[in-house]
mmCIF file with all atom_site columns, C-alpha atoms in Angstrom:
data_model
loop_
_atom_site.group_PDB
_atom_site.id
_atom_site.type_symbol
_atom_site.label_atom_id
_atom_site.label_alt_id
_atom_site.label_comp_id
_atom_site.label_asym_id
_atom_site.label_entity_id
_atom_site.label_seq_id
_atom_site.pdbx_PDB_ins_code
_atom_site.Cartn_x
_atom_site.Cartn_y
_atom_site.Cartn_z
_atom_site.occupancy
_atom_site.B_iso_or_equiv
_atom_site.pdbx_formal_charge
_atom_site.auth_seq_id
_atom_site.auth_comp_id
_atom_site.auth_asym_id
_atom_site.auth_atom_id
_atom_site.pdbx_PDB_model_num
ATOM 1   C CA . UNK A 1 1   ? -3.186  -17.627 3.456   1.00 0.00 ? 1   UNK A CA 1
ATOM 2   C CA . UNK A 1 2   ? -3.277  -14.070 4.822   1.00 0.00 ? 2   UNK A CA 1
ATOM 3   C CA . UNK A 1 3   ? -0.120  -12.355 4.750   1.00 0.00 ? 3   UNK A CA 1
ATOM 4   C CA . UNK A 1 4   ? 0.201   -9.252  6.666   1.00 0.00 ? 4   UNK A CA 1
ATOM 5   C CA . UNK A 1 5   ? 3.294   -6.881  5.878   1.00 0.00 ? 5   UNK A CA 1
ATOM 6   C CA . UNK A 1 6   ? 4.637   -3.813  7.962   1.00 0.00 ? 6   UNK A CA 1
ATOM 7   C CA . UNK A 1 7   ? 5.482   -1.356  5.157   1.00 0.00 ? 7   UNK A CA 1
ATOM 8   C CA . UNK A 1 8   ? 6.877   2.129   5.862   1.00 0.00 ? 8   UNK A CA 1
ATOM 9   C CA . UNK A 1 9   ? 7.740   4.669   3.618   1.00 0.00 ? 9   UNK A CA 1
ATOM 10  C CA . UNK A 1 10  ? 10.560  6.828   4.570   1.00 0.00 ? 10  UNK A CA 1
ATOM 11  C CA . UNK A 1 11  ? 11.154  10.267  3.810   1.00 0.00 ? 11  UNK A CA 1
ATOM 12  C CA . UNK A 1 12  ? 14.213  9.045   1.145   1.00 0.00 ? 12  UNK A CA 1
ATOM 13  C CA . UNK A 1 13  ? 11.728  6.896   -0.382  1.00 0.00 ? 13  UNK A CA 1
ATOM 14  C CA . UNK A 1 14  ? 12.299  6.002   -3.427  1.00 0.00 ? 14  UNK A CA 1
ATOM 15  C CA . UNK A 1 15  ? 16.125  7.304   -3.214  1.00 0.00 ? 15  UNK A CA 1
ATOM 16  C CA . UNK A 1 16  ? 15.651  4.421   0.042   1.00 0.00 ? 16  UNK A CA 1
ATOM 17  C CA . UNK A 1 17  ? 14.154  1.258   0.270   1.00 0.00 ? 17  UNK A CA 1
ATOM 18  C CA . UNK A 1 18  ? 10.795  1.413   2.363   1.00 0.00 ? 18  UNK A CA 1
ATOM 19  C CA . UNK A 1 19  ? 10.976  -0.800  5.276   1.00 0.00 ? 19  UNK A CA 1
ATOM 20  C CA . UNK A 1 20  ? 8.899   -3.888  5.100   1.00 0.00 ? 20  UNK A CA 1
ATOM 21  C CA . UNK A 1 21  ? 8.849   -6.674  7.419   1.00 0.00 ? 21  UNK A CA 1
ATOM 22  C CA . UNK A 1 22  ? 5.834   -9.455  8.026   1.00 0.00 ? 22  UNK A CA 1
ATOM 23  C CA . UNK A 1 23  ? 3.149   -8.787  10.664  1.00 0.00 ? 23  UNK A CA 1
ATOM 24  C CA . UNK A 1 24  ? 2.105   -12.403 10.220  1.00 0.00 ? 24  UNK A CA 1
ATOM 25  C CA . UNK A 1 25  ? 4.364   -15.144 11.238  1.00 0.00 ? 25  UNK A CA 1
ATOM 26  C CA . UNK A 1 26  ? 6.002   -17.133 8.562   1.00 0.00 ? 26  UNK A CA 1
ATOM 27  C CA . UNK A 1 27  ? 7.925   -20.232 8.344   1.00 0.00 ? 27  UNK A CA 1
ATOM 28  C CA . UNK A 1 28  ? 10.150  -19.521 5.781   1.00 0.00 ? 28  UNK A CA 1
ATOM 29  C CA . UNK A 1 29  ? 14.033  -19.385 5.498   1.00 0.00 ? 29  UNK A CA 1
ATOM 30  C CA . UNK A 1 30  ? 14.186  -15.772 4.092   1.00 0.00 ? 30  UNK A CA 1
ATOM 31  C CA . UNK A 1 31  ? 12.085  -14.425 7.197   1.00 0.00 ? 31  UNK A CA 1
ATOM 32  C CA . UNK A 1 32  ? 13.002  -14.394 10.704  1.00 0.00 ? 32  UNK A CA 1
ATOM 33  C CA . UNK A 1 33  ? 10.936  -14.241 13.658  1.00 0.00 ? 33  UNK A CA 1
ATOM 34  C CA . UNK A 1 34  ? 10.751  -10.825 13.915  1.00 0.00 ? 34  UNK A CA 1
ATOM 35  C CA . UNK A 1 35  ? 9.003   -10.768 10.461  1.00 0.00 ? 35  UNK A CA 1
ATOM 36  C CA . UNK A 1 36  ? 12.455  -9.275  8.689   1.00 0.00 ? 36  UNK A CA 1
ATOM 37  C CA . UNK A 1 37  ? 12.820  -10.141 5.569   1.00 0.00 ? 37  UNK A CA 1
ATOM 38  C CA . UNK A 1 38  ? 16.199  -11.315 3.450   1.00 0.00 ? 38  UNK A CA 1
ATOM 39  C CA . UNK A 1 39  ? 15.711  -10.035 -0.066  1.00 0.00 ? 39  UNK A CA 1
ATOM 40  C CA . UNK A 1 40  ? 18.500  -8.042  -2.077  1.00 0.00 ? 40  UNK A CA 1
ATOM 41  C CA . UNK A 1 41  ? 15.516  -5.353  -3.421  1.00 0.00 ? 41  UNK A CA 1
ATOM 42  C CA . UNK A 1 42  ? 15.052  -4.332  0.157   1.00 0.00 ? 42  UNK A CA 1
ATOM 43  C CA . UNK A 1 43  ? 18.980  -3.805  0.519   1.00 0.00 ? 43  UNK A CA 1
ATOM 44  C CA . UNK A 1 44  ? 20.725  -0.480  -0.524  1.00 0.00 ? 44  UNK A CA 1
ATOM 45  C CA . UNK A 1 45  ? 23.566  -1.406  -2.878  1.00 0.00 ? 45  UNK A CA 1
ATOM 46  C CA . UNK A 1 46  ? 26.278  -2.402  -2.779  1.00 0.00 ? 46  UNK A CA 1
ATOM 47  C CA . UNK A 1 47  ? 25.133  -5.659  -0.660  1.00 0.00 ? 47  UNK A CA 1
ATOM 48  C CA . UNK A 1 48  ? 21.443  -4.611  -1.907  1.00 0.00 ? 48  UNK A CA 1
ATOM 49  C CA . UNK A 1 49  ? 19.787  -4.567  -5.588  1.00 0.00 ? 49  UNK A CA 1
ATOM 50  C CA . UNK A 1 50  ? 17.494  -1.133  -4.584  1.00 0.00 ? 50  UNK A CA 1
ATOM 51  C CA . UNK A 1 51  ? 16.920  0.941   -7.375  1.00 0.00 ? 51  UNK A CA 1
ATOM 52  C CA . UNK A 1 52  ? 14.883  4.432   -7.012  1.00 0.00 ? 52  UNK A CA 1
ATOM 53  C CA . UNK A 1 53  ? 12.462  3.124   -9.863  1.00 0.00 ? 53  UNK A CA 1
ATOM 54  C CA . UNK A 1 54  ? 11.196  0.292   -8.106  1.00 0.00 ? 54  UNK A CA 1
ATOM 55  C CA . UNK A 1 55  ? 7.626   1.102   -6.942  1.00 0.00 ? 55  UNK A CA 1
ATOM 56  C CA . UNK A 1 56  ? 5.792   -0.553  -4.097  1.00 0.00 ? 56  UNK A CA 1
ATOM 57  C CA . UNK A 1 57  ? 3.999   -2.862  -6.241  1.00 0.00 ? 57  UNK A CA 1
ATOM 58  C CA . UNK A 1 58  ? 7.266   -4.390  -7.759  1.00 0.00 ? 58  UNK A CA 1
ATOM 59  C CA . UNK A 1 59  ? 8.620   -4.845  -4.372  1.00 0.00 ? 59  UNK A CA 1
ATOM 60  C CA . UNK A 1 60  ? 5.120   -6.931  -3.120  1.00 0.00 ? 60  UNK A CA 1
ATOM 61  C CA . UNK A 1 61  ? 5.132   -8.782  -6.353  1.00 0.00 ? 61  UNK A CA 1
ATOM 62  C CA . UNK A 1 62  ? 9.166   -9.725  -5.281  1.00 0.00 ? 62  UNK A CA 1
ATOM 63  C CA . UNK A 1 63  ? 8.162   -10.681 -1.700  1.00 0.00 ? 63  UNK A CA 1
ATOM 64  C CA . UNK A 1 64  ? 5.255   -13.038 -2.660  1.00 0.00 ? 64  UNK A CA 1
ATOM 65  C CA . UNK A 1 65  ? 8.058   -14.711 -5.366  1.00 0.00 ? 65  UNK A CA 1
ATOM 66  C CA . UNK A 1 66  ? 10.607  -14.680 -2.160  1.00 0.00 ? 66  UNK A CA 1
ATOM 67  C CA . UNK A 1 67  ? 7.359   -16.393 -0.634  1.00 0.00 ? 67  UNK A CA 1
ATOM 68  C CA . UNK A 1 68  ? 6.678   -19.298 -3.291  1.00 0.00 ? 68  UNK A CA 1
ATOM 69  C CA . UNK A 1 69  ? 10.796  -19.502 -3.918  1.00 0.00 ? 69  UNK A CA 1
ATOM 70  C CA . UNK A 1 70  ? 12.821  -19.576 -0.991  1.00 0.00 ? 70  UNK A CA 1
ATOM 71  C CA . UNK A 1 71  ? 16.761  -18.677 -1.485  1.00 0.00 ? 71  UNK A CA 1
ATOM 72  C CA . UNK A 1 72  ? 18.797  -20.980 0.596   1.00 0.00 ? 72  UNK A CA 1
ATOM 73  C CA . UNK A 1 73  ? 21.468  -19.520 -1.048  1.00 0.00 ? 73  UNK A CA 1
ATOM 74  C CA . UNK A 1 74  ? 21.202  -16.510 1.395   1.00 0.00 ? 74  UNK A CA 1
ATOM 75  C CA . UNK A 1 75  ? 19.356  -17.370 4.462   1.00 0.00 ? 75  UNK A CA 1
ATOM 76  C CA . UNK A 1 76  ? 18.221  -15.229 7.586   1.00 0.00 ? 76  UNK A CA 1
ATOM 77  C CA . UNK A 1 77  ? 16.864  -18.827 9.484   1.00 0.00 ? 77  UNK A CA 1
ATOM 78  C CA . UNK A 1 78  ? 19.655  -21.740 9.512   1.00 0.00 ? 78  UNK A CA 1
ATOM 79  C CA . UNK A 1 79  ? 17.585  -24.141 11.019  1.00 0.00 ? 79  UNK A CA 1
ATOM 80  C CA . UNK A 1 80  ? 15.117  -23.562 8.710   1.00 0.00 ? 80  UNK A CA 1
ATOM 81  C CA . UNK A 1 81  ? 16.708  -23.542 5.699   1.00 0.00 ? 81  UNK A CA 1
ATOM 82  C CA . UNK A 1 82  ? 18.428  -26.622 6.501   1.00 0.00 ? 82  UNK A CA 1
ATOM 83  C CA . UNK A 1 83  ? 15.264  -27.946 6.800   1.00 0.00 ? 83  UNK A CA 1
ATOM 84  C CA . UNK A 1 84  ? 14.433  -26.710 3.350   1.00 0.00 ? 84  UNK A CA 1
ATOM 85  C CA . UNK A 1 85  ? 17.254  -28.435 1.447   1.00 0.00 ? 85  UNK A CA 1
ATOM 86  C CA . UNK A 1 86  ? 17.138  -31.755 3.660   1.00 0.00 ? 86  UNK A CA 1
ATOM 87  C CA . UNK A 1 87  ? 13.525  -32.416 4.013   1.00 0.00 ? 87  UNK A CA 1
ATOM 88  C CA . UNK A 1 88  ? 11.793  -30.848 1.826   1.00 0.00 ? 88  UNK A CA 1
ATOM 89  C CA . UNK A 1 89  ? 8.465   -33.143 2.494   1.00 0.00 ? 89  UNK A CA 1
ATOM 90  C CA . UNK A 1 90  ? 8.876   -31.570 6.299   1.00 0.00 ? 90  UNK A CA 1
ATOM 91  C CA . UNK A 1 91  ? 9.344   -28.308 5.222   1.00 0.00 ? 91  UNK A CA 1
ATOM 92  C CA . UNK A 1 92  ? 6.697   -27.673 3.126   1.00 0.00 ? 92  UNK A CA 1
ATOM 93  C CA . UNK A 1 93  ? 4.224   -29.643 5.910   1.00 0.00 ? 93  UNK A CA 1
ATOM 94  C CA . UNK A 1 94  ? 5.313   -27.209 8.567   1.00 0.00 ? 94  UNK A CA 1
ATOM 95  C CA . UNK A 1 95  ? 4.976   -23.903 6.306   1.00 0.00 ? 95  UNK A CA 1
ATOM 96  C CA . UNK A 1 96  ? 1.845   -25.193 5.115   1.00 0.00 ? 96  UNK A CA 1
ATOM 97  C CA . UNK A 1 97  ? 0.789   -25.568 9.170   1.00 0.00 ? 97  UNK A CA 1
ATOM 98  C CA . UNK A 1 98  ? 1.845   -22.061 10.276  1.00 0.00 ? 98  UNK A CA 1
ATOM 99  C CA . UNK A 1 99  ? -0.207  -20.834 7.576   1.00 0.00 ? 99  UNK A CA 1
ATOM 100 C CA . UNK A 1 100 ? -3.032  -22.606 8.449   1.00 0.00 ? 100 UNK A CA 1
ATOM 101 C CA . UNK A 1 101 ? -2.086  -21.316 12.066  1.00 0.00 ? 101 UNK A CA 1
ATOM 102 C CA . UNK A 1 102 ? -1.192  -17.710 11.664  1.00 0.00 ? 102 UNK A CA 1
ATOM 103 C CA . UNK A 1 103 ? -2.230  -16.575 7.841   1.00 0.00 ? 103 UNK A CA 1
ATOM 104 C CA . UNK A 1 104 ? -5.800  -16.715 8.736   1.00 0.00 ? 104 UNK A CA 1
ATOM 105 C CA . UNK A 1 105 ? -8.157  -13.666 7.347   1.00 0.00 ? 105 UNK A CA 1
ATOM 106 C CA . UNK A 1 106 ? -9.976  -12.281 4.964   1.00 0.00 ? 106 UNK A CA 1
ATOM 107 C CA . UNK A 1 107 ? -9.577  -10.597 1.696   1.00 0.00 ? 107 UNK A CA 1
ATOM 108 C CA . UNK A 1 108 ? -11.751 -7.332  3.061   1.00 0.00 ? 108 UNK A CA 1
ATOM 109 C CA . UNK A 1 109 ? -9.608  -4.360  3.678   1.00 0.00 ? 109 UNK A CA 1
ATOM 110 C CA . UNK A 1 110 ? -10.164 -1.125  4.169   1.00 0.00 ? 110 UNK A CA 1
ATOM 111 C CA . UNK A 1 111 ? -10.915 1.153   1.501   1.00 0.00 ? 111 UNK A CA 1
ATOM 112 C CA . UNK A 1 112 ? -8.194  3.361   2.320   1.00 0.00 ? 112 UNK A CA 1
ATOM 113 C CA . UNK A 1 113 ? -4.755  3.150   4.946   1.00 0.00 ? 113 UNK A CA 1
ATOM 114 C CA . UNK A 1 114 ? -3.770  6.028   7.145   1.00 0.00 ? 114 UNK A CA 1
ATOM 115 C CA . UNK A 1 115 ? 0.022   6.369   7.802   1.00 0.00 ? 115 UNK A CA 1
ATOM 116 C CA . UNK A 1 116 ? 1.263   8.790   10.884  1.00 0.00 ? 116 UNK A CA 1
ATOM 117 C CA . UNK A 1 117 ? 1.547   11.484  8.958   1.00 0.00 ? 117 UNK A CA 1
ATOM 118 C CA . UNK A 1 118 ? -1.998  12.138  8.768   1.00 0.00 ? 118 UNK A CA 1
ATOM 119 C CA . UNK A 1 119 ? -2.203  11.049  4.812   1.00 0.00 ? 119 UNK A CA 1
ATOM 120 C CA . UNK A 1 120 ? -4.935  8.832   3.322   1.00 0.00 ? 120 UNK A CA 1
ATOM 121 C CA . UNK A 1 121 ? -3.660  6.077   0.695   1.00 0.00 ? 121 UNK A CA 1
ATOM 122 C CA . UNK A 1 122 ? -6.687  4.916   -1.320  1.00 0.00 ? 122 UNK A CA 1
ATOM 123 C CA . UNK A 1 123 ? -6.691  1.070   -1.433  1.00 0.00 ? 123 UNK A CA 1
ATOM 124 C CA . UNK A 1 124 ? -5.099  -0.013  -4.986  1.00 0.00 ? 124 UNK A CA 1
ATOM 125 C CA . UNK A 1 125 ? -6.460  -3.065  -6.347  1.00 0.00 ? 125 UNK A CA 1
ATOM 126 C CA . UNK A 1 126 ? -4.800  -4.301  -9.441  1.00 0.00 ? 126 UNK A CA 1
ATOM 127 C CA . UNK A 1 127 ? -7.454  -6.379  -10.192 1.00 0.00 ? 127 UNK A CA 1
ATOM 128 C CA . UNK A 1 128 ? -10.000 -4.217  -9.903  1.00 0.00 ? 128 UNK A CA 1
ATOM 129 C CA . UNK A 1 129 ? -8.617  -1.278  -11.943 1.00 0.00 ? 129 UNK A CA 1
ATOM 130 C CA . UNK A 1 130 ? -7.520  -3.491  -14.840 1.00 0.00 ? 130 UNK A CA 1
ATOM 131 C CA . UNK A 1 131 ? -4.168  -2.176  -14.423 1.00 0.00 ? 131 UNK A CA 1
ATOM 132 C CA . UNK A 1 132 ? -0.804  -4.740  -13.760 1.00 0.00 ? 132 UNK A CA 1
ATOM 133 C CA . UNK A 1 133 ? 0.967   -4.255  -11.190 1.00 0.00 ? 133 UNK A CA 1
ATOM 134 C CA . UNK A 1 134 ? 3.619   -2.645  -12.616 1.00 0.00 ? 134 UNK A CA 1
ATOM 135 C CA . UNK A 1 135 ? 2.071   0.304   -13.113 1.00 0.00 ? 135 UNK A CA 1
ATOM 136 C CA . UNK A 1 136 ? 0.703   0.975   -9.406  1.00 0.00 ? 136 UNK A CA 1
ATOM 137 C CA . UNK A 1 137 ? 0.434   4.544   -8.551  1.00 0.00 ? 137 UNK A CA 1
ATOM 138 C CA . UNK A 1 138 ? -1.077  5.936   -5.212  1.00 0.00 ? 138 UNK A CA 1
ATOM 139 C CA . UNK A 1 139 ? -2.230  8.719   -4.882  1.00 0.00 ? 139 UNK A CA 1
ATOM 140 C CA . UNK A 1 140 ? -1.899  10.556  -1.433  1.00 0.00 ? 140 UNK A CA 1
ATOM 141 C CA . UNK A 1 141 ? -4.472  13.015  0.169   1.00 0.00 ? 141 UNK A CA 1
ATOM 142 C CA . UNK A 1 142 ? -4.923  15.129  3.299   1.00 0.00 ? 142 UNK A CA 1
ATOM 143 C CA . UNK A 1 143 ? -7.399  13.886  5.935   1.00 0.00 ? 143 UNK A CA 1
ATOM 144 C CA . UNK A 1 144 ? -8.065  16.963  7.996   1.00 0.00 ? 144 UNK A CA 1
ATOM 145 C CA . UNK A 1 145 ? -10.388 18.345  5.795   1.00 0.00 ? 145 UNK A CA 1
ATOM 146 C CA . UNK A 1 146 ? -13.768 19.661  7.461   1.00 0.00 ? 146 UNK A CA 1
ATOM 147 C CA . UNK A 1 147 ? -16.717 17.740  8.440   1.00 0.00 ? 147 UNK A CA 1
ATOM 148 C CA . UNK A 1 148 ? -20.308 17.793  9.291   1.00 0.00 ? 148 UNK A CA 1
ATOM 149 C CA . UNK A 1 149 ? -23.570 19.466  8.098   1.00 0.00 ? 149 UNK A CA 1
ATOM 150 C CA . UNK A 1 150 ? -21.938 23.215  9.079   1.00 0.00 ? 150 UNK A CA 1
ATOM 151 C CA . UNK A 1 151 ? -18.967 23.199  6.489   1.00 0.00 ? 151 UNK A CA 1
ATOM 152 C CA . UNK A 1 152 ? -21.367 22.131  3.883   1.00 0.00 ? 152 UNK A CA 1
ATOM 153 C CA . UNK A 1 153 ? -23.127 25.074  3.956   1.00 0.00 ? 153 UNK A CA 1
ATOM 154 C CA . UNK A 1 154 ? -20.295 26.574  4.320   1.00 0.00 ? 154 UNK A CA 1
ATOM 155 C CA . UNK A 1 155 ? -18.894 25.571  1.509   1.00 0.00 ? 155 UNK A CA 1
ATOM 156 C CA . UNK A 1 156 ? -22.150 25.602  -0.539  1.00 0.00 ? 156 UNK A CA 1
ATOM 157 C CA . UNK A 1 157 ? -22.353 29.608  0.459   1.00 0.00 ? 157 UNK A CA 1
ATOM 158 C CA . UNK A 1 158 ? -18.758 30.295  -1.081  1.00 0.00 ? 158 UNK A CA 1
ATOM 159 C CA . UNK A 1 159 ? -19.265 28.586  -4.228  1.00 0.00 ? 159 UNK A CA 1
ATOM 160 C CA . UNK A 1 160 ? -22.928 30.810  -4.667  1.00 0.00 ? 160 UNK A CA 1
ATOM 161 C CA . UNK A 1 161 ? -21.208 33.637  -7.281  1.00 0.00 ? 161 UNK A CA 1
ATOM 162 C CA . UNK A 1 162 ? -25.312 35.044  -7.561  1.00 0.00 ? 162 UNK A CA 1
ATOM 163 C CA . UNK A 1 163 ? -26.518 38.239  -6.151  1.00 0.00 ? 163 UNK A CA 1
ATOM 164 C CA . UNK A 1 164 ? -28.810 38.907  -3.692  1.00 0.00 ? 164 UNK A CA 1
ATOM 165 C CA . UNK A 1 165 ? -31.837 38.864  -6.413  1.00 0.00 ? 165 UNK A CA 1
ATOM 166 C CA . UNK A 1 166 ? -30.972 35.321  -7.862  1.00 0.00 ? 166 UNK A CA 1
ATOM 167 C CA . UNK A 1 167 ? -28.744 36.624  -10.930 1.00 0.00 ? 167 UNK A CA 1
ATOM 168 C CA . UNK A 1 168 ? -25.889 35.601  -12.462 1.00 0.00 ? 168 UNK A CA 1
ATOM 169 C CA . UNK A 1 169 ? -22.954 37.804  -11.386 1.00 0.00 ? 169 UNK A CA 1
ATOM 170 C CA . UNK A 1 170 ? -22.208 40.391  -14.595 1.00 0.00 ? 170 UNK A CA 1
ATOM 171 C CA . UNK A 1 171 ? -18.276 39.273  -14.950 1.00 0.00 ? 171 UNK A CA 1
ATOM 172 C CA . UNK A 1 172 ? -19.173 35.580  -15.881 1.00 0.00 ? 172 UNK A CA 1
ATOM 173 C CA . UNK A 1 173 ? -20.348 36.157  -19.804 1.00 0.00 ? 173 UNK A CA 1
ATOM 174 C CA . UNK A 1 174 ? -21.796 33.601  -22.319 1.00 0.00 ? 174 UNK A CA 1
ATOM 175 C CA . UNK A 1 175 ? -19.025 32.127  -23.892 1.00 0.00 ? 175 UNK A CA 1
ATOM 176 C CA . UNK A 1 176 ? -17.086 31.263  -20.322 1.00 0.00 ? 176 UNK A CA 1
ATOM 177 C CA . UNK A 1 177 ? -18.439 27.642  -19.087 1.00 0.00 ? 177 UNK A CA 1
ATOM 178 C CA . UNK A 1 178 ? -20.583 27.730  -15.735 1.00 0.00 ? 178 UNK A CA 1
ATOM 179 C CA . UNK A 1 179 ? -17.828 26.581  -13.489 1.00 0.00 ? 179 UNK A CA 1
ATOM 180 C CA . UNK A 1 180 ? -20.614 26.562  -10.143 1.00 0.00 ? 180 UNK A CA 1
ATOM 181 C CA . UNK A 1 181 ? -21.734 23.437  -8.964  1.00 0.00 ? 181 UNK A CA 1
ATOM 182 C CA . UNK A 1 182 ? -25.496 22.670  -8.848  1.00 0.00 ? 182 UNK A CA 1
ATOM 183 C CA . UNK A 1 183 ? -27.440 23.929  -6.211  1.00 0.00 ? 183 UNK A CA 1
ATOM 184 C CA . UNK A 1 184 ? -29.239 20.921  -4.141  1.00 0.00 ? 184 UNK A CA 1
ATOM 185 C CA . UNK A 1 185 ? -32.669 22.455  -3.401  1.00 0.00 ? 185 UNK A CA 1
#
């Protein structure tokens, strides 16, 4: 199925655990109904296992392990996790129906997520940069930059470093690279 996570970053982040709880709803003893999840790595010690050089990655890769391996050890549902360690046939028959029932989707997403604070993340695809997930990194860029056919003449007309006849200005010399983009004609 389709799992969909609420994931914000805090301004502590990493010296804080982001907050992360499931959109989708999940039938799982680590996960309550509100879509919190029980997992030490999303815990500031002492009671938690956070550690400023766990990335965003790590923590997904722990939460789809929390997924696939249930603690009963420390639940956050008692009914279900008694469930879990009595009937195991049941539980699995009833996770496997809510995620029929409520993990439904695709695997399109956007190529990019906007947070509040008007940033763009670029979507990060492990698989399709060859990378592991271990070594995630996301980049972050503004999104009020300037739009539309006006700023890109605009932008075109402060880049031009020619002179009114066509020539070259006389402080860029030979031996400095042409830094200018191309002109599209």
């Amino acid at each position: 199925g389709i799992f969909k996570l609420d994931v914000n970053i805090g301004e502590r982040y990493p010296f804080e655990p982001p907050s992360v709880r499931f959109i989708t709803k999940v039938y799982h003893p680590n996960i309550d109904n509100e879509g919190r999840i029980c997992l030490d790595s999303l815990k500031m010690p002492p009671k938690g296992a956070w550690q400023p050089a766990l990335n965003i990655a790590q923590l997904l890769s722990q939460i789809r392990l929390l997924l696939a391996q249930p603690n009963p050890e420390d639940p956050l549902m008692p009914d279900v996790t008694e469930v879990y360690r009595n009937n195991r046939e049941m539980f699995n028959r009833t996770a496997s129906n809510w995620t029929s029932k409520y993990a439904k989707g695709d695997l399109i997403c956007p190529n990019k997520f906007v947070d509040n604070n008007n940033a763009t993340i670029p979507k990060y695809n492990p698989c399709i940069n060859g990378e592991s997930l271990n070594k995630c990194s996301v980049s972050l860029m503004r999104t009020n930059l300037k739009t539309g056919s006006d700023s890109d003449e605009d932008e075109s007309e402060s880049h031009d470093e020619s002179d009114s006849s066509g020539n070259e200005s006389e402080d860029q010399t030979d031996d400095q690279p042409d830094l200018k983009r191309p002109r599209m004609s």
